[in-house]
Coordinates of N, CA, C and O in Angstrom, one line a residue:
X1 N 177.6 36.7 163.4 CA 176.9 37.9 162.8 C 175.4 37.7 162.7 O 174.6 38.4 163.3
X2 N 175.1 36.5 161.9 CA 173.7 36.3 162.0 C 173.0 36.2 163.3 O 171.8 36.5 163.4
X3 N 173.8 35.7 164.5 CA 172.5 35.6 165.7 C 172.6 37.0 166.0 O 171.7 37.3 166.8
X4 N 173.4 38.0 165.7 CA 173.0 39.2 166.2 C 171.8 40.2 165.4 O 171.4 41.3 165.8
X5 N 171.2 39.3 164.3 CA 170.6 40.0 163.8 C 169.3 39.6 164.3 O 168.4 40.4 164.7
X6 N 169.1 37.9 164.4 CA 167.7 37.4 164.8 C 167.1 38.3 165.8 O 166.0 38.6 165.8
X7 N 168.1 38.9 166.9 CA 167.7 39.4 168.2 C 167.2 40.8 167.9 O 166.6 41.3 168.9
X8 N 167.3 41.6 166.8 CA 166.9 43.1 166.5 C 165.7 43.3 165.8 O 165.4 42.8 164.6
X9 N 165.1 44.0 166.6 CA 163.7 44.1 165.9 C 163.6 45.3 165.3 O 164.5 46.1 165.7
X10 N 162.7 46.0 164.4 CA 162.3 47.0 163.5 C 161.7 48.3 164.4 O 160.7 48.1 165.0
X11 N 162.1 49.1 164.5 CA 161.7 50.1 165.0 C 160.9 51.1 164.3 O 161.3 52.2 164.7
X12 N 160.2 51.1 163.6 CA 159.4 52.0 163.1 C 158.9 53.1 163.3 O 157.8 53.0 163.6
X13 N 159.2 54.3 163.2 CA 159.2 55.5 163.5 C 158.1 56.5 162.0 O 158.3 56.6 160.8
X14 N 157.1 57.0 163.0 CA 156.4 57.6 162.1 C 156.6 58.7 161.2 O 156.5 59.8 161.6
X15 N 157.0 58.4 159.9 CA 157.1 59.6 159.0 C 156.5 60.8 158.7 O 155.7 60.8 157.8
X16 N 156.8 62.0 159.4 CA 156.5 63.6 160.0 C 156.7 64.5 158.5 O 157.4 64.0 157.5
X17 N 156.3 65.3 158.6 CA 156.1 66.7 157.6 C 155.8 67.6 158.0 O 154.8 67.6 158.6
X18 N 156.6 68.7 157.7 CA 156.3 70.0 158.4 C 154.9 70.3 157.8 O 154.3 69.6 157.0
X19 N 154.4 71.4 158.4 CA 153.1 71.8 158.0 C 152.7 72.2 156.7 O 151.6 71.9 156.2
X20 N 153.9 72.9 156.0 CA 154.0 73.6 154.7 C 153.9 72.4 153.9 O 152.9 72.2 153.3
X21 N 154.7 71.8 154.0 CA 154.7 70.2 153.3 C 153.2 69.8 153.1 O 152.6 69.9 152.0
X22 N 152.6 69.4 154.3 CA 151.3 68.6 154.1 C 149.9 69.9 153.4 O 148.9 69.6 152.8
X23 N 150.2 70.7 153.7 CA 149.3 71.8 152.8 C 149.5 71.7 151.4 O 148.6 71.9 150.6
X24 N 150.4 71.6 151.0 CA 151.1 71.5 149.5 C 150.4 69.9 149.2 O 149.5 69.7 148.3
X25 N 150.8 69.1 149.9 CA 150.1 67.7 149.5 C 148.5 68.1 149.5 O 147.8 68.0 148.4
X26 N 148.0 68.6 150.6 CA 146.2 68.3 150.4 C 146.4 69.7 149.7 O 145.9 70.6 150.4
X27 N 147.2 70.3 148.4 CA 146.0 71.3 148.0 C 145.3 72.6 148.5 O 144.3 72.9 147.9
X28 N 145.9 73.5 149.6 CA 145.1 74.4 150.3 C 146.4 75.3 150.4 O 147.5 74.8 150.0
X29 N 146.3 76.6 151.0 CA 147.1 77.6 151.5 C 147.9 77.4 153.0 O 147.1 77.5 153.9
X30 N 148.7 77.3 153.3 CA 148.7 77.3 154.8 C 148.3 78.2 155.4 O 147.6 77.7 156.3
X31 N 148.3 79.6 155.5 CA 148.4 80.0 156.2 C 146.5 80.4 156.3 O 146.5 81.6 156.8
X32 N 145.5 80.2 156.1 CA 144.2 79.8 156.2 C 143.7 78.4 156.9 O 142.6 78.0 157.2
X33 N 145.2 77.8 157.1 CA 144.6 76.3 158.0 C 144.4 76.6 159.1 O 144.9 77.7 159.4
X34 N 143.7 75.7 160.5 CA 143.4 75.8 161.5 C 144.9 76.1 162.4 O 145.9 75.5 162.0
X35 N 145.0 77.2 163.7 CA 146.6 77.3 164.2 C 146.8 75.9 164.9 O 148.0 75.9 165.4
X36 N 146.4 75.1 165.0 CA 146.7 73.3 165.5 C 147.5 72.9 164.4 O 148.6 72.4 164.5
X37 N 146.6 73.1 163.0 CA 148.0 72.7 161.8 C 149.0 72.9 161.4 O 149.9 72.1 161.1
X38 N 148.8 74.7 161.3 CA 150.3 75.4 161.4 C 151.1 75.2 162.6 O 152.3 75.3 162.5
X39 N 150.9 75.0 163.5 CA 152.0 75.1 164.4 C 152.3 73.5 164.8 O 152.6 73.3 165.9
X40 N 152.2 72.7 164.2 CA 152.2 71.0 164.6 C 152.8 70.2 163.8 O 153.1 70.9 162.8
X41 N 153.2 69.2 163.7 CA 154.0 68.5 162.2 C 152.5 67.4 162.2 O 151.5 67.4 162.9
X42 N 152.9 66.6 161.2 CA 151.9 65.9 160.2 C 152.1 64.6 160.2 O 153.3 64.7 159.7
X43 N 151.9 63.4 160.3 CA 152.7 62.2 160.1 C 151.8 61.9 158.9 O 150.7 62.5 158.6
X44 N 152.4 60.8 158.1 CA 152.3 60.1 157.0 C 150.2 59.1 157.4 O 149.3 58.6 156.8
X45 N 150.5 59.4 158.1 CA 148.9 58.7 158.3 C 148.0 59.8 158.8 O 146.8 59.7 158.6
X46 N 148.4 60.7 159.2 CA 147.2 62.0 159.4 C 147.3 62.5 158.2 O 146.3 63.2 158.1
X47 N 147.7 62.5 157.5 CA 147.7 62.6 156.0 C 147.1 62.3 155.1 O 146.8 63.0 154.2
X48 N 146.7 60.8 155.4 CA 146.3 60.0 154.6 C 144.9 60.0 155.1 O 144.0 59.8 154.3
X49 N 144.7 60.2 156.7 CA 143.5 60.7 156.6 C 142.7 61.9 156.9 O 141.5 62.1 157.3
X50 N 143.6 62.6 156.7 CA 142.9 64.0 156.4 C 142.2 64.1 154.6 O 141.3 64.8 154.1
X51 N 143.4 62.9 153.8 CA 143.2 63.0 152.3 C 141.7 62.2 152.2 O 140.7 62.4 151.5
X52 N 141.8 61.1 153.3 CA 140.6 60.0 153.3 C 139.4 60.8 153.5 O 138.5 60.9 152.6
X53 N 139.4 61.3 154.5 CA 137.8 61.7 155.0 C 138.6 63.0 155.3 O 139.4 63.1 156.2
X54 N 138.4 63.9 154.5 CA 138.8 65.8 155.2 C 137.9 66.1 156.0 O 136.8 65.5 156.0
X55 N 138.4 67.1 157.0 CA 136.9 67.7 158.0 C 136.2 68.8 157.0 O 136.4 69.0 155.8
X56 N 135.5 69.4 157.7 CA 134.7 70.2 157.4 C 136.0 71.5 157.2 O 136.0 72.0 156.0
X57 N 136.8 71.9 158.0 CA 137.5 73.1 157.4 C 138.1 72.5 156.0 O 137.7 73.0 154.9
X58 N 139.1 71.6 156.1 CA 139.7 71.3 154.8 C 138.6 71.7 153.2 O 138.8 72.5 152.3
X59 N 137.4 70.7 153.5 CA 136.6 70.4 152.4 C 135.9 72.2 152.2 O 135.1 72.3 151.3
X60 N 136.2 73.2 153.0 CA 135.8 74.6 153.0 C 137.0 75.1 152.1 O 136.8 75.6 151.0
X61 N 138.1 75.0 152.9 CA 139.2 75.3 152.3 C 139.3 75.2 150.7 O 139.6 76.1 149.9
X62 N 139.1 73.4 150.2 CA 138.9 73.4 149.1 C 137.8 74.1 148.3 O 137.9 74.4 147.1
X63 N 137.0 74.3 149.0 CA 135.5 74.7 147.7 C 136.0 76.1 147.6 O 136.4 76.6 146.5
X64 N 136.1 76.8 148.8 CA 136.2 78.5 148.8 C 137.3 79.1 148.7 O 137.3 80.2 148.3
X65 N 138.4 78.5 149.1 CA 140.0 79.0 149.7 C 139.7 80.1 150.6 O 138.7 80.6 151.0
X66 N 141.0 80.2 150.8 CA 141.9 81.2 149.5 C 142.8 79.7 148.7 O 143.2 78.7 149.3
X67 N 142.8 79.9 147.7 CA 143.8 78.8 147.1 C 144.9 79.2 146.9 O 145.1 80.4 146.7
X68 N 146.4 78.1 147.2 CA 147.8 78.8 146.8 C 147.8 78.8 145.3 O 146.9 78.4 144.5
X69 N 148.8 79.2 145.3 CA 149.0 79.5 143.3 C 148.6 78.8 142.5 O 147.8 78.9 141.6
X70 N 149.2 78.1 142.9 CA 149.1 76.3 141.6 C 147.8 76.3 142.1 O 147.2 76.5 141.0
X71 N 147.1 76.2 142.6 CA 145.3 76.2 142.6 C 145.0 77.3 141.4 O 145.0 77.2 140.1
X72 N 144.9 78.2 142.2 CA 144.9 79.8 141.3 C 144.8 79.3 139.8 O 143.9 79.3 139.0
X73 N 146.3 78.9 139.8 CA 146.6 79.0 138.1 C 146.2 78.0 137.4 O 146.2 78.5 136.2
X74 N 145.8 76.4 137.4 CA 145.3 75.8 137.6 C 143.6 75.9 136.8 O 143.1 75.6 135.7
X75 N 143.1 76.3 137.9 CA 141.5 76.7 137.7 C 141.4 78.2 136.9 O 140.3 78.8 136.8
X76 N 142.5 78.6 136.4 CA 142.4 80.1 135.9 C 142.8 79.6 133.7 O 142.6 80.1 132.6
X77 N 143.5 78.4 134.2 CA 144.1 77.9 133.0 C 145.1 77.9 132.6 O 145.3 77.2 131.6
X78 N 146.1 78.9 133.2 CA 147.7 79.3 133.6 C 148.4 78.8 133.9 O 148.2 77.6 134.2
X79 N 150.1 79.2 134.1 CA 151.0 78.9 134.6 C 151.0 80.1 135.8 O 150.6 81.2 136.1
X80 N 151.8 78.9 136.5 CA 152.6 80.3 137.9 C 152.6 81.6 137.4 O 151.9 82.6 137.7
X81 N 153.9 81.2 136.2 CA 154.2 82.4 135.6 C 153.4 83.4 135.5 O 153.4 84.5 136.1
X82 N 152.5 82.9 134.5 CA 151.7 83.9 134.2 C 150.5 84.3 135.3 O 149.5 84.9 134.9
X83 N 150.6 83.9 136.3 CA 150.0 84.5 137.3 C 150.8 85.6 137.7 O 150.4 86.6 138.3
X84 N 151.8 85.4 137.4 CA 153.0 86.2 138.4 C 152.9 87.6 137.3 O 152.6 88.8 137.5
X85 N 153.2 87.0 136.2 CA 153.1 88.0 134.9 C 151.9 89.4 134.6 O 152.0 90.6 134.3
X86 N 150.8 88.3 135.2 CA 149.3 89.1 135.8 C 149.3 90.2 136.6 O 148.6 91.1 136.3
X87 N 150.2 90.2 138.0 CA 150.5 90.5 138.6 C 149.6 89.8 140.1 O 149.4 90.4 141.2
X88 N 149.2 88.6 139.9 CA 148.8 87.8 141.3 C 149.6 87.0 141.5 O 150.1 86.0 140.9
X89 N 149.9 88.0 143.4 CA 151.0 87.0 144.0 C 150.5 86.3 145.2 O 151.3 85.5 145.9
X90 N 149.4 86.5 145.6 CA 148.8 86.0 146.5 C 147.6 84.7 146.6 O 147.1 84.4 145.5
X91 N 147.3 84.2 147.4 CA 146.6 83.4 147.2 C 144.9 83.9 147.2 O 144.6 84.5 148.1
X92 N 143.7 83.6 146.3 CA 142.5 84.1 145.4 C 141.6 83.0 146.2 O 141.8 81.8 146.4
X93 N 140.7 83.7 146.6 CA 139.4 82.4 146.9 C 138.6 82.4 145.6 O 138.7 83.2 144.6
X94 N 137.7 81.4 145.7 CA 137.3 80.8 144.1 C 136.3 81.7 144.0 O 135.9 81.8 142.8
X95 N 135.6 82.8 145.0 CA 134.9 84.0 144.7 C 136.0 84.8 143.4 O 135.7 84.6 142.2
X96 N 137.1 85.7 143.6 CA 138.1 86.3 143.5 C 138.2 85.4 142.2 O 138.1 86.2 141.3
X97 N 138.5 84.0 141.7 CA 139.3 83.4 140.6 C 138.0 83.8 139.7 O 138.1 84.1 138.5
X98 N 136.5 83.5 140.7 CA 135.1 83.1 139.1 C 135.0 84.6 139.0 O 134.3 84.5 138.1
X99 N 135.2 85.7 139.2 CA 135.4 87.3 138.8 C 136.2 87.7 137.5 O 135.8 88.2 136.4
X100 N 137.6 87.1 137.9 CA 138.7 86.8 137.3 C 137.8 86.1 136.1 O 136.8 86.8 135.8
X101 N 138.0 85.1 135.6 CA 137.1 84.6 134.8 C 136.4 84.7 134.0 O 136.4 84.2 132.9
X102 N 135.2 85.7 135.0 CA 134.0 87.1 133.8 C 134.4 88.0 133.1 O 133.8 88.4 132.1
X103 N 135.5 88.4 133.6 CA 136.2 89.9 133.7 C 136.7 89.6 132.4 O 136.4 90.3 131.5
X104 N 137.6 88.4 132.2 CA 138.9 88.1 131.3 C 139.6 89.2 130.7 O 139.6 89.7 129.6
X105 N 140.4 89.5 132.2 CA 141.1 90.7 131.4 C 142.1 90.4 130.2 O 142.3 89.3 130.0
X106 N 142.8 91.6 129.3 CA 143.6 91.0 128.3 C 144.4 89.9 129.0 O 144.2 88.7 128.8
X107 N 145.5 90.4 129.9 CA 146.7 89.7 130.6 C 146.3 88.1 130.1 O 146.9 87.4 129.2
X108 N 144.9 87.9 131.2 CA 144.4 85.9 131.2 C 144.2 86.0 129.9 O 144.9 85.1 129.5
X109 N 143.5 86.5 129.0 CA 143.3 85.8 127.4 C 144.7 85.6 127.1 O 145.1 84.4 127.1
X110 N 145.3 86.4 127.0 CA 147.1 86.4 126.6 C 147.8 84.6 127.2 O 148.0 83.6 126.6
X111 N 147.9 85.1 128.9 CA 148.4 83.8 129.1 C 147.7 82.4 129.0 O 148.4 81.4 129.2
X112 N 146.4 82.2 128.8 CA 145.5 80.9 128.2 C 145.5 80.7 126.9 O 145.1 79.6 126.5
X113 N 146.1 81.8 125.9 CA 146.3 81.4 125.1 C 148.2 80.8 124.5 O 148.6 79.9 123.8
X114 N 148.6 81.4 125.1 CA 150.2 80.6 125.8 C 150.2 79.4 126.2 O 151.1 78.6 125.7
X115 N 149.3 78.8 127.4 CA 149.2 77.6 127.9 C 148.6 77.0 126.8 O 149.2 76.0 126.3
X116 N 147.7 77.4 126.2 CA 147.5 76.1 125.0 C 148.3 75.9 124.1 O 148.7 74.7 123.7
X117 N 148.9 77.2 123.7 CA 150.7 76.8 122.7 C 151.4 75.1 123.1 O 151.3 74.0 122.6
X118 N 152.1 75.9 124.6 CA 152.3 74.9 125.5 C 152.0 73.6 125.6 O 152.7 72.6 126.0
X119 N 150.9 73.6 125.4 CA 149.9 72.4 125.8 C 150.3 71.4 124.7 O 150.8 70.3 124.7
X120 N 149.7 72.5 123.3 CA 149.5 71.5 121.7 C 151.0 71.6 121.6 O 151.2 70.6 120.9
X121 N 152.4 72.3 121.9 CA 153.9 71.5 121.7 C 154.2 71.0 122.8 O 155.4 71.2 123.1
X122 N 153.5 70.3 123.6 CA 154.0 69.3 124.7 C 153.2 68.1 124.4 O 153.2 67.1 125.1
X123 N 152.3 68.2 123.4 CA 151.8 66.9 122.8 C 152.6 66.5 121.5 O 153.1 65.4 121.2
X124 N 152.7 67.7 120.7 CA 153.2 67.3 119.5 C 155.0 66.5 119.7 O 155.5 65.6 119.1
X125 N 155.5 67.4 121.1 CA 156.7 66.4 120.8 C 156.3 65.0 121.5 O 156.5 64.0 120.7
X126 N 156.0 64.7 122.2 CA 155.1 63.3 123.1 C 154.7 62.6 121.4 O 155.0 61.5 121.3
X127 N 154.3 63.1 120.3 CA 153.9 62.0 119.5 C 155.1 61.8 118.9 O 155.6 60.6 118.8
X128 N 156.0 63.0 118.5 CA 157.4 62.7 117.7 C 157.9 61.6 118.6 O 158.1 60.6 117.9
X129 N 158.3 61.5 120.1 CA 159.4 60.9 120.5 C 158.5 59.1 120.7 O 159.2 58.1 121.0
X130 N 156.8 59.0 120.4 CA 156.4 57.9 120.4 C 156.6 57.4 119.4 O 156.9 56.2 119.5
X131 N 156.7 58.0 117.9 CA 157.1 57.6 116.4 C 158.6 57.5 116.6 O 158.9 56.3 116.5
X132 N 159.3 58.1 116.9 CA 160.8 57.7 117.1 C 161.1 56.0 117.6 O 161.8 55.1 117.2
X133 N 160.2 56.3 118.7 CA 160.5 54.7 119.6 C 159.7 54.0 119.0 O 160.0 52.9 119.3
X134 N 158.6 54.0 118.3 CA 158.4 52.8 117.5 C 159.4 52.4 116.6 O 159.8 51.3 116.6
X135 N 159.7 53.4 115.6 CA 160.7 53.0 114.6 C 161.9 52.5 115.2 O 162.6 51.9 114.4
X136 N 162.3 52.5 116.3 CA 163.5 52.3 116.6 C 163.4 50.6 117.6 O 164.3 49.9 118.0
X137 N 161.8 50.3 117.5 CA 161.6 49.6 118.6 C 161.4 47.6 117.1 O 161.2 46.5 117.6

């Protein structure tokens, strides 16, 4: 059994992602990326260097969008939800989010002040369950 193993070597096959995938990783909308992106898969090293050095569309993409949600909501101070709750279901360039912003209609005061609830009881139990595990430690 062992000399059958000496003789096999590693075949390494490069790790692919659909397009949707690698947009979600770098952060951007897909359907605003170049049609070479959308229509092509992604390997684990064009990945890494599109994250390394982005081109010029990517690093556009980021400053201006359109951003997907989780950008959106994110830079707005939100959840999904309450993007959704807002009634934006689409993706906002950061023109469209800094409006958003000035504007502060009721909706965003409402859900920013929700996410901070959120926020100060996703700390407060984080210190309960650290006092727990000390006492317990």
């Amino acid at each position: 059994m062992l000399d059958t193993l000496v003789g096999m070597t590693s075949h390494k096959t490069a790790q692919t992602m659909k397009p949707a995938t690698a947009a979600k990783k770098l952060g951007v909308y897909l359907e605003a990326t170049p049609t070479e992106f959308q229509e092509g898969v992604v390997s684990r090293t064009e990945l890494n260097a599109l994250q390394a050095e982005p081109p010029e569309w990517l690093q556009e993409l980021r400053r201006n969008g359109p951003h997907p949600r989780p950008a959106v909501a994110a830079k707005l101070g939100i959840s999904i939800s309450g993007l959704a709750r807002g009634g934006i279901t689409e993706a906002l360039t950061t023109e469209q989010i800094d409006a958003l912003k000035d504007e502060a209609p009721d909706w965003l005061q409402q859900e920013r002040a929700t996410q901070a609830e959120v926020r100060k009881e996703a700390v407060r139990i984080k210190e309960k369950n650290a006092a727990r595990d000390d006492r317990q430690a």
